[in-house]
Short mmCIF file of C-alpha atoms in Angstrom, two decimals:
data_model
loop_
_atom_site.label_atom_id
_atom_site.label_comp_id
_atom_site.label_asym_id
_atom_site.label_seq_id
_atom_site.Cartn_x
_atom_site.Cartn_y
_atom_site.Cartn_z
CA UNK A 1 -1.05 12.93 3.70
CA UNK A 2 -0.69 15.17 6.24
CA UNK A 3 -4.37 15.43 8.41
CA UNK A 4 -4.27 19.14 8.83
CA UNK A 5 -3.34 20.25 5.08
CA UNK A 6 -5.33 17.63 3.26
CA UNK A 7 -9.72 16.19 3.60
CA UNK A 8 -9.42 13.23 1.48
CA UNK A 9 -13.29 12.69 1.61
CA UNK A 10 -15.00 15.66 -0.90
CA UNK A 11 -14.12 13.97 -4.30
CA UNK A 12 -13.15 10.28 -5.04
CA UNK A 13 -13.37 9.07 -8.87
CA UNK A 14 -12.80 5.55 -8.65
CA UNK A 15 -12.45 2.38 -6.80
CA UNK A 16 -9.67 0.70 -8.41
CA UNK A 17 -10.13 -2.83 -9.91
CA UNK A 18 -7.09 -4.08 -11.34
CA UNK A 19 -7.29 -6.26 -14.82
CA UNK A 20 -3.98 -7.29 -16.70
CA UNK A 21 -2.01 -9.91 -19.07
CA UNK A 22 -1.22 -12.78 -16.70
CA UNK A 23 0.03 -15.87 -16.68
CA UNK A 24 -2.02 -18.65 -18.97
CA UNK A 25 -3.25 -20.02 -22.12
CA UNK A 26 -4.69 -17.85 -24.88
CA UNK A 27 -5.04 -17.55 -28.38
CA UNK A 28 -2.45 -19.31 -30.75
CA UNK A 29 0.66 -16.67 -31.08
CA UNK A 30 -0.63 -14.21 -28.84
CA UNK A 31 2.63 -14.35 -26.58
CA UNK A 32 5.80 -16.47 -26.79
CA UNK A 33 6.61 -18.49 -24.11
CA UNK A 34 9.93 -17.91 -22.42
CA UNK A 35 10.07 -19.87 -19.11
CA UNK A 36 12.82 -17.94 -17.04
CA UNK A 37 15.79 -20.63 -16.82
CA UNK A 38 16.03 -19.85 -13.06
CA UNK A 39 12.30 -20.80 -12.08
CA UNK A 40 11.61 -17.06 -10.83
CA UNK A 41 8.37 -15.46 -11.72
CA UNK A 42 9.13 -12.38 -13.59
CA UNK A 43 6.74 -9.55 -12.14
CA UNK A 44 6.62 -5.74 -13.79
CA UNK A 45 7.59 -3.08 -11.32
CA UNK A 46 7.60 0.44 -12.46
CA UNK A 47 10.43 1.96 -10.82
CA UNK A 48 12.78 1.18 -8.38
CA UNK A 49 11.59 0.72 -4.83
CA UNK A 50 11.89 4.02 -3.34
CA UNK A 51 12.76 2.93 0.16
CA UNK A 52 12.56 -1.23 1.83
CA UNK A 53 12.65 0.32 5.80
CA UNK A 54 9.41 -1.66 6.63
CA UNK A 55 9.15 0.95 9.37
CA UNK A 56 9.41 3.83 7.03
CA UNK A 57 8.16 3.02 3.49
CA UNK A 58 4.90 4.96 2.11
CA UNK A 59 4.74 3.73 -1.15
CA UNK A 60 2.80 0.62 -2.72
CA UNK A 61 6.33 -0.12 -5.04
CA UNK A 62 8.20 -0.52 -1.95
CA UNK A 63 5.45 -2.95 -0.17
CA UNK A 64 5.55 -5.29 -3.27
CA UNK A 65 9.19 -6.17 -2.19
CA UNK A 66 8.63 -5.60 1.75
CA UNK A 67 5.39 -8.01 1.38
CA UNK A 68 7.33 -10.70 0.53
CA UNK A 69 10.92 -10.32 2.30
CA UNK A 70 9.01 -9.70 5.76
CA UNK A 71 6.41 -11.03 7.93
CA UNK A 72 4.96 -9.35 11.48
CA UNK A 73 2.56 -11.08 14.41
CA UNK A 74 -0.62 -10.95 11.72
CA UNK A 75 -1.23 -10.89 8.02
CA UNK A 76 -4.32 -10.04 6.09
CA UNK A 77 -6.40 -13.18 5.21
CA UNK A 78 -6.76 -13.35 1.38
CA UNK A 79 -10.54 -14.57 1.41
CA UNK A 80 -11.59 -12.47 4.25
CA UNK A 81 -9.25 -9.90 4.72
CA UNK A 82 -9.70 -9.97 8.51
CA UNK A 83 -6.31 -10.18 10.42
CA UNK A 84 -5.15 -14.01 11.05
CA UNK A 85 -1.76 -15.40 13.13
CA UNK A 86 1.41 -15.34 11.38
CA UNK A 87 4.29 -15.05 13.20
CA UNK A 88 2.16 -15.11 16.40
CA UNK A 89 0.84 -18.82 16.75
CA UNK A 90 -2.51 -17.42 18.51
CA UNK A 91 -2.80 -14.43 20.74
CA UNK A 92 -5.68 -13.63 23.24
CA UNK A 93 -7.64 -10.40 24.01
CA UNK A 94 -9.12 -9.09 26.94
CA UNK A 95 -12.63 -8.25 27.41
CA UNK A 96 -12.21 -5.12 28.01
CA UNK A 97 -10.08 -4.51 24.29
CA UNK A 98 -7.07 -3.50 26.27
CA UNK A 99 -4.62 -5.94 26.96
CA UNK A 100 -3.52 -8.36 23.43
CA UNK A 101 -1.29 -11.30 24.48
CA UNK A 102 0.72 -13.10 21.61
CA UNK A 103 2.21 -16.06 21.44
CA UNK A 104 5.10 -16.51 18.76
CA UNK A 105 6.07 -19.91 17.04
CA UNK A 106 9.63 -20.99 18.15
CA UNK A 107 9.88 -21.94 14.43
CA UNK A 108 10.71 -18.69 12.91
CA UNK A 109 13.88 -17.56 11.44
CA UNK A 110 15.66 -14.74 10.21
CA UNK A 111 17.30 -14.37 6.80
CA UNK A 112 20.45 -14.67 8.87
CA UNK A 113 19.72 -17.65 10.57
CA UNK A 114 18.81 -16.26 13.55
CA UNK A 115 15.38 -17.58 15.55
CA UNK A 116 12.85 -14.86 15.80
CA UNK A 117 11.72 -13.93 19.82
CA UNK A 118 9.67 -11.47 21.67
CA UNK A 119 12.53 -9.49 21.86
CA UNK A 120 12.59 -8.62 18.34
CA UNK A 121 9.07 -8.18 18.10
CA UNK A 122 9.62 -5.08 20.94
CA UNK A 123 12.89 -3.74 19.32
CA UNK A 124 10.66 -3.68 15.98
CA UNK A 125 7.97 -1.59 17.47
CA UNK A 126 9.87 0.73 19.12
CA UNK A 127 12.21 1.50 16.27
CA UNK A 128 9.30 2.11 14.21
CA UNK A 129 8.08 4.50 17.20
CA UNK A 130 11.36 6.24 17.53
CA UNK A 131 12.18 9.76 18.07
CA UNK A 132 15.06 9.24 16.37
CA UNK A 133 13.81 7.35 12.95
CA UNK A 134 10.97 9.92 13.52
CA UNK A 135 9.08 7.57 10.94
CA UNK A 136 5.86 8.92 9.19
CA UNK A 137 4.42 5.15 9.87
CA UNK A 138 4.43 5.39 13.63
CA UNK A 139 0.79 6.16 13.78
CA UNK A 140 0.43 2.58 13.21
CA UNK A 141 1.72 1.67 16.54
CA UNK A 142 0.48 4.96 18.27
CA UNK A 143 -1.84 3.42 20.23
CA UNK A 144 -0.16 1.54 22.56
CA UNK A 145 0.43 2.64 26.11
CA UNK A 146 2.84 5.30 26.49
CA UNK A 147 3.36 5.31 22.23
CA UNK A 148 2.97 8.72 21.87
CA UNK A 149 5.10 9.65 24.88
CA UNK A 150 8.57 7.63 23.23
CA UNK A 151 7.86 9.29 19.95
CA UNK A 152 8.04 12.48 21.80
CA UNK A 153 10.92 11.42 23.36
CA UNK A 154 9.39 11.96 26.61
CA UNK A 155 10.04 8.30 27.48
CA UNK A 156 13.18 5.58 27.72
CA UNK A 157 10.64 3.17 26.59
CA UNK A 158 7.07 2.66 25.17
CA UNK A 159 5.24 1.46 28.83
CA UNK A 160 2.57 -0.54 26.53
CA UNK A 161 4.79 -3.17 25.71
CA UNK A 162 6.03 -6.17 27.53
CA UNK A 163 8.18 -8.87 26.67
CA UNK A 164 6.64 -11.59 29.19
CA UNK A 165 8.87 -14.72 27.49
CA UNK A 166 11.21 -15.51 25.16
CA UNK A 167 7.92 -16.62 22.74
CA UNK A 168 5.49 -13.94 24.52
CA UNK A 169 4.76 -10.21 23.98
CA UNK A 170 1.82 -8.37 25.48
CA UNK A 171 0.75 -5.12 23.88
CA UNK A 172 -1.40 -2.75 26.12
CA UNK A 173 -3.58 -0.16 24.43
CA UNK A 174 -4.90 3.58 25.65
CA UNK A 175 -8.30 2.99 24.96
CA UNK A 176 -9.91 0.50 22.84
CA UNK A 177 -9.07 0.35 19.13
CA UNK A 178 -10.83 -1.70 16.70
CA UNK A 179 -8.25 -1.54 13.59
CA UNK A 180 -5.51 -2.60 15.96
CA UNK A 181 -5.11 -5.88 14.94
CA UNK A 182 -5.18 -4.87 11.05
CA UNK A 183 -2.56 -2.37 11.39
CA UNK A 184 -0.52 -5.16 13.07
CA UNK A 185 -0.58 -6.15 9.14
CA UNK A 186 0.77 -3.49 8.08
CA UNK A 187 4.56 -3.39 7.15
CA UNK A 188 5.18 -1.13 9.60
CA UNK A 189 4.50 -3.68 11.89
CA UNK A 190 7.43 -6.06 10.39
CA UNK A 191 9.66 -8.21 12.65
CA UNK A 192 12.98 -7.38 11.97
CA UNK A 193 16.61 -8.14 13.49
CA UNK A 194 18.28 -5.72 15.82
CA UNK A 195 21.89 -6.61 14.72
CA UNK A 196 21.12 -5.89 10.52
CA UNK A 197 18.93 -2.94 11.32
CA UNK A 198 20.87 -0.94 14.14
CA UNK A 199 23.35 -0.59 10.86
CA UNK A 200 24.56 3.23 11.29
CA UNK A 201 25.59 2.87 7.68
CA UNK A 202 22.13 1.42 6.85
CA UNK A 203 23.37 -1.35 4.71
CA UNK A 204 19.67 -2.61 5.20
CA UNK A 205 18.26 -0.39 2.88
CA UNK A 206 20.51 -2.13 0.04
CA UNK A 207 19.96 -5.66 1.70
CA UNK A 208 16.60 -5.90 3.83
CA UNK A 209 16.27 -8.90 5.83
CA UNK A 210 13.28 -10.43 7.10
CA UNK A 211 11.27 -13.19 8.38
CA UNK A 212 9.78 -13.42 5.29
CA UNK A 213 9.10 -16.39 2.47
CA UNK A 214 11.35 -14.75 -0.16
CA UNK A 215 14.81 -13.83 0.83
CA UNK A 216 16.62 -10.29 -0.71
CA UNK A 217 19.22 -11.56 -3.43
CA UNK A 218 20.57 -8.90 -5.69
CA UNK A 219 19.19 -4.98 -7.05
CA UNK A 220 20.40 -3.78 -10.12
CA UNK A 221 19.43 -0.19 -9.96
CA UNK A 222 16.83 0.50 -12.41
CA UNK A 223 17.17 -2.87 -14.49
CA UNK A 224 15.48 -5.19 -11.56
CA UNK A 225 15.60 -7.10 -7.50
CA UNK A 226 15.82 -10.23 -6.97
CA UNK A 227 14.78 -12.08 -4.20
CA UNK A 228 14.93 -15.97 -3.63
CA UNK A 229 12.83 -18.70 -1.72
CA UNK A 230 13.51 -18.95 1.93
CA UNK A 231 14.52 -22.58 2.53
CA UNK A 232 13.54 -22.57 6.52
CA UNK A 233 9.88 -20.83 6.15
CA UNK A 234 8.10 -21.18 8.99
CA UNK A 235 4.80 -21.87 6.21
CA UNK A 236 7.38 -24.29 4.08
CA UNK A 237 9.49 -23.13 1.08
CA UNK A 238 7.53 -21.47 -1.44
CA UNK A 239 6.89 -23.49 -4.59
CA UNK A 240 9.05 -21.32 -7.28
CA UNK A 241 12.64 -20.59 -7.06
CA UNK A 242 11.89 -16.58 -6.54
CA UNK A 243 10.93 -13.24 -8.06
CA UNK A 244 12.54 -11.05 -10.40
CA UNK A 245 11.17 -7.82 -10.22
CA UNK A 246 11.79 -6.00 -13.60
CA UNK A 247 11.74 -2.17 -13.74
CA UNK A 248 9.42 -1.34 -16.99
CA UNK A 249 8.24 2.15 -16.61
CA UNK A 250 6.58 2.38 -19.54
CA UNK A 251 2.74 0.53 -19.86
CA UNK A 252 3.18 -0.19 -23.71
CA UNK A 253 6.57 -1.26 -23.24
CA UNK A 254 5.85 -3.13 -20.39
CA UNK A 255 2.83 -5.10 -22.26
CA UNK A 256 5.15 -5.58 -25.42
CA UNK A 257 7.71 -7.57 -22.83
CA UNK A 258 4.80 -9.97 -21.32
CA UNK A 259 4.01 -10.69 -25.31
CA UNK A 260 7.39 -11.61 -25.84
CA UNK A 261 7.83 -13.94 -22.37
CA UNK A 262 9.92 -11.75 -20.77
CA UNK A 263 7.31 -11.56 -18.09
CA UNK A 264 5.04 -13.79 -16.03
CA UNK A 265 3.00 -10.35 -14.69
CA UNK A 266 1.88 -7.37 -15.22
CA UNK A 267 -0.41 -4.96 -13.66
CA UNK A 268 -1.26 -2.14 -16.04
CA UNK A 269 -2.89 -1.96 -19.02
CA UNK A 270 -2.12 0.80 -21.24
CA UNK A 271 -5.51 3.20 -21.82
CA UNK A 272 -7.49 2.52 -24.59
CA UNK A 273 -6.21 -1.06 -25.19
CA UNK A 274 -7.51 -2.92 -22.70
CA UNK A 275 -10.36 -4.08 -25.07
CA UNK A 276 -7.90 -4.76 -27.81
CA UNK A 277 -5.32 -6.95 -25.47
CA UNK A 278 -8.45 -8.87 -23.77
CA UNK A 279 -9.41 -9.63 -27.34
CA UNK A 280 -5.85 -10.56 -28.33
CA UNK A 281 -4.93 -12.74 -25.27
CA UNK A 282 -7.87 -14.27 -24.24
CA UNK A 283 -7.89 -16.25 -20.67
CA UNK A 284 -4.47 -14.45 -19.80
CA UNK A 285 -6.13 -11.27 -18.92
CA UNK A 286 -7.40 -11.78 -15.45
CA UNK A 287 -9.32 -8.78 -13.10
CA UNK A 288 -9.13 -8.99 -9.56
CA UNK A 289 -10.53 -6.03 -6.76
CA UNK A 290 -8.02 -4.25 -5.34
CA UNK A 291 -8.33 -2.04 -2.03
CA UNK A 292 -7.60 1.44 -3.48
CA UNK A 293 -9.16 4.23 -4.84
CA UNK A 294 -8.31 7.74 -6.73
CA UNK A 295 -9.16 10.77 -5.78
CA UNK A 296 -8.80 15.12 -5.78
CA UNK A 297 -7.99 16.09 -2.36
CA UNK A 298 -8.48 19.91 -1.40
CA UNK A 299 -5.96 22.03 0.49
CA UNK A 300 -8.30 23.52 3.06
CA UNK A 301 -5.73 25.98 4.32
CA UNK A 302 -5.66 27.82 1.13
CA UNK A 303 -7.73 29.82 -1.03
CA UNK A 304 -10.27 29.59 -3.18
CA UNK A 305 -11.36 26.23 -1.34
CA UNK A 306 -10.74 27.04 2.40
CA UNK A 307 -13.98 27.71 3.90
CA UNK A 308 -16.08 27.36 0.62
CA UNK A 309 -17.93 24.53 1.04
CA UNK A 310 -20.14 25.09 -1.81
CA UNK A 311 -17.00 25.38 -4.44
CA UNK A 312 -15.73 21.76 -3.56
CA UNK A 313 -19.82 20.46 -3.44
CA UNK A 314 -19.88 22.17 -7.08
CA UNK A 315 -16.70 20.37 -8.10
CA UNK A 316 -18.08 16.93 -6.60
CA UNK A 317 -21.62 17.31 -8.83
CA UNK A 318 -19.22 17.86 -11.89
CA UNK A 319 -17.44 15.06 -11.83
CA UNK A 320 -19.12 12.12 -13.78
CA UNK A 321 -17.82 9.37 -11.83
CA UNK A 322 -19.73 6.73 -14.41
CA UNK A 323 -18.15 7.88 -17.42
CA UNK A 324 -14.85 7.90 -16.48
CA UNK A 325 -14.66 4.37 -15.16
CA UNK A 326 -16.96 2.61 -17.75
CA UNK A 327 -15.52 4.77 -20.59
CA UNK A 328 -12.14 6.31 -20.44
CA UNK A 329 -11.60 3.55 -18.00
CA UNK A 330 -12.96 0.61 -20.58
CA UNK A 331 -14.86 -0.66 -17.05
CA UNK A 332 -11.91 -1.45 -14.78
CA UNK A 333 -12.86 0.91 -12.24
CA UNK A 334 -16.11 1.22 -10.40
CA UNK A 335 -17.76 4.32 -9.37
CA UNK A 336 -16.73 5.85 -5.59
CA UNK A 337 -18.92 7.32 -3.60
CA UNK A 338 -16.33 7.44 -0.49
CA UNK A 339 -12.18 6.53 0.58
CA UNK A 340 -12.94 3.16 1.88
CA UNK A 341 -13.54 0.75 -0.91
CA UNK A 342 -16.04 -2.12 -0.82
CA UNK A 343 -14.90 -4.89 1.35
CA UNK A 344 -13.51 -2.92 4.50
CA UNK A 345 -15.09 -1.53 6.92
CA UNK A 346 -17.11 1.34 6.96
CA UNK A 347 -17.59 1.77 3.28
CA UNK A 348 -20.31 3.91 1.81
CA UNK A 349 -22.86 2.50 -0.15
CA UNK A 350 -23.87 3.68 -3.07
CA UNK A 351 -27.27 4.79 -1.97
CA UNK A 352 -25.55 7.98 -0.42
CA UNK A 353 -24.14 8.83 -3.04
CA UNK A 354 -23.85 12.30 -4.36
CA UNK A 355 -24.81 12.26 -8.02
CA UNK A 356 -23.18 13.79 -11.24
CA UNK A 357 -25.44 17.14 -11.84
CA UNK A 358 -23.97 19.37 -13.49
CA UNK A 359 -27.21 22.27 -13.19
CA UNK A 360 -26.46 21.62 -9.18
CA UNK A 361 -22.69 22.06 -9.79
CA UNK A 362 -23.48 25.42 -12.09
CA UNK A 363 -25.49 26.76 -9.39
CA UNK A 364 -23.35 26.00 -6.36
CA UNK A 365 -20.21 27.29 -8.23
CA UNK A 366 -21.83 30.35 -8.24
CA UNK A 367 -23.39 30.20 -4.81
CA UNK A 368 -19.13 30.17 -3.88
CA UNK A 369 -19.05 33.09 -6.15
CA UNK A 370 -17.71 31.64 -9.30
CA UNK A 371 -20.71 32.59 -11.72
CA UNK A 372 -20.03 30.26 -14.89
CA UNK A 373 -16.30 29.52 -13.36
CA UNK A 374 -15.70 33.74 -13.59
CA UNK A 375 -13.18 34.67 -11.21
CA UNK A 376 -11.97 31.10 -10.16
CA UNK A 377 -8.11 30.70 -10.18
CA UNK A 378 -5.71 28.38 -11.96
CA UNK A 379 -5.11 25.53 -9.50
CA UNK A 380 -2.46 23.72 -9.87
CA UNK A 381 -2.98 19.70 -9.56
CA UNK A 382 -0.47 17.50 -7.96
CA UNK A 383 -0.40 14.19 -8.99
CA UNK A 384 1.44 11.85 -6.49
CA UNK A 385 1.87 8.15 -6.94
CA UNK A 386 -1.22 6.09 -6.80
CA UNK A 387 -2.25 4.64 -3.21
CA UNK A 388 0.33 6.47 -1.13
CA UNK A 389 1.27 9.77 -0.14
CA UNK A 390 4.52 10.81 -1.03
CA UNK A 391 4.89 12.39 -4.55
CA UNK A 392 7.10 9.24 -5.79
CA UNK A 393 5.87 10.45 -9.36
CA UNK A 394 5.08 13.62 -8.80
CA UNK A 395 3.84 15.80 -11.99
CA UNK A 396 2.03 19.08 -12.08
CA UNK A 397 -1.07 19.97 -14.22
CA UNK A 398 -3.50 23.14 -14.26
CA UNK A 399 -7.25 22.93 -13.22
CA UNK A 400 -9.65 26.11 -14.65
CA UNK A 401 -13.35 25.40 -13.93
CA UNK A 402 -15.80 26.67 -16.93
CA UNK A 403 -19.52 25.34 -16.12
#
């Protein structure tokens, strides 16, 4: 979300955990097993993915594809979740944080065919950075030398990075930056070929191509994508046949399909049966953290919340974080007390948190000048799809405060 219009950090709900019907044993006729006849693991998407331009995609529906069809110079490590090689063999930084040398295998390929070089790893970032794709993910890459200065198109070329070999690329940095090598993780941050994606017609975005494990196959609009085991993986072929991603919107609908082995996966669990399903499929329903959390953000450039500090303070004590995650939630969720969730860094512990009180909230809300919620306005709410910040699903509901 745009910095200026949005502050993301006056009223998180919930750390997301995610629990859901996976594959495994459970109790006797609790789901019929349909192996797929092609060997791909059949995985629930909700919708189509909205856009597969690794250097422009926003949305977590989109990165479930993009994940798997491309690969950049680092990856998240599963265990630790610090940044580890990928496409880089090693790299080196100097002591000074400035200067990051990497060093690419010479045994990567493209979907195409095509070996994968420092060249492509410098068209990749400065596509991403162009004035001309004007992409709302260049802030990943921002912080190289003379970044800002391309984007602006103030520059021929981004001045930060070098391609020293045909399996070398230094990045150079403004200042030091400590979450440099994790946004190198980030999609934006893919590898991609110059000949697929300098496309005028922009073919890619019905065919991505990658560096990836999986390769793109087929999309049948709203029905499902395909994509297919990469034979020359730099890691080695992965071990099934591919991934069928199935377009379910609905949760019920979407559960009823696992039940009946037309799925392998999925993530959602309607509300209010998550007790019921764990009962009903036993060992199948797995829970796993996930990095993400839901939240109310306030517009502080409009009334009644810009410059009332005490109104969004009153809203915060209202909320009772606990109930909503071990009740209405059925304990998926865990309280937040900040947006970083546990396991990254700078996360808030729960010691500073600011408690549910709703005499606090009653008084503040009328310290803002909202006696009792008199006076307040009808906000409207808009609800965008979770983890990202484009309204993919984008719904409106009201908001009238009575304390």
């Amino acid at each position: 979300m745009k910095k200026s219009l949005l502050l993301l950090l006056v009223l998180t709900l919930a750390v997301l955990g995610t629990g859901c019907p996976a594959p495994g044993g459970g109790p006797g006729g609790s789901r019929v097993e349909q192996p797929p006849a092609d060997g791909y693991f059949r995985w629930r998407l909700r919708e189509n993915p909205p856009d597969l331009d690794p250097a422009e995609a926003t949305d977590t529906t989109s990165a479930a594809v993009m994940l798997r069809v491309n690969d950049g110079l680092l990856e998240f490590d599963p265990e630790t979740t610090q940044p580890k090689p990928s496409v880089a063999e090693r790299y080196d930084v100097s002591d000074d944080g400035l200067t990051f040398d990497f060093y690419l295998r010479d045994d990567v390929y493209f979907h195409n065919g095509r070996k994968v070089t420092a060249d492509d790893v410098s068209y990749s970032f400065h596509r991403t950075l162009s004035p001309d794709l004007n992409s709302e993910r260049r802030w990943v890459l921002e912080n190289i030398t003379g970044a800002k200065d391309y984007s602006l198109g103030k520059a021929s070329s981004v001045k930060g990075i070098e391609v020293v070999s045909e399996h070398h690329v230094r990045l150079r940095l403004e200042a030091p930056f400590a979450p440099f090598l994790g946004l190198l993780c980030m999609e934006a941050a893919s590898i991609i070929p110059k000949e697929v994606y300098d496309d005028p017609d922009k073919k890619y975005l019905r065919h991505p191509v990658g560096c990836g494990p999986f390769v793109f196959e087929s999309w049948q609009q709203s029905n499902y994508l395909k994509i297919k085991a990469f034979d020359k993986y730099y890691k080695g072929r992965p071990k099934i046949n591919g991934i069928t991603f199935r377009f379910i919107e609905n949760m019920v609908t979407a559960v009823e399909e696992y039940k009946n082995g037309g799925l392998e996966l999925v993530d959602e669990i309607p509300p209010g049966q998550r007790q019921l399903l764990t009962d009903l499929l036993g060992d199948q329903y797995k829970k796993w953290p996930q990095l993400g959390v839901y939240y109310f953000a306030f517009n502080h450039e409009l009334p009644p919340f810009k410059g009332n500090k005490k109104l969004r303070q009153a809203i915060n004590h209202a909320v009772n974080r606990d109930y909503i995650c071990s009740r209405l939630q059925e304990g998926k969720d865990t309280p937040a007390y900040g947006v970083i969730p546990p396991g990254l860094p700078g996360h808030r512990p729960e010691s500073t948190k600011d408690p549910y009180d709703p005499e606090k909230a009653k008084q503040l809300l009328a310290e803002a000048g909202y006696p009792g919620g008199k006076g307040f306005p009808t906000i409207t709410l808009n609800e965008h799809s979770r983890l990202t910040a484009l309204p993919l699903r984008s719904s409106k509901r009201e908001l009238t405060v009575v304390l």
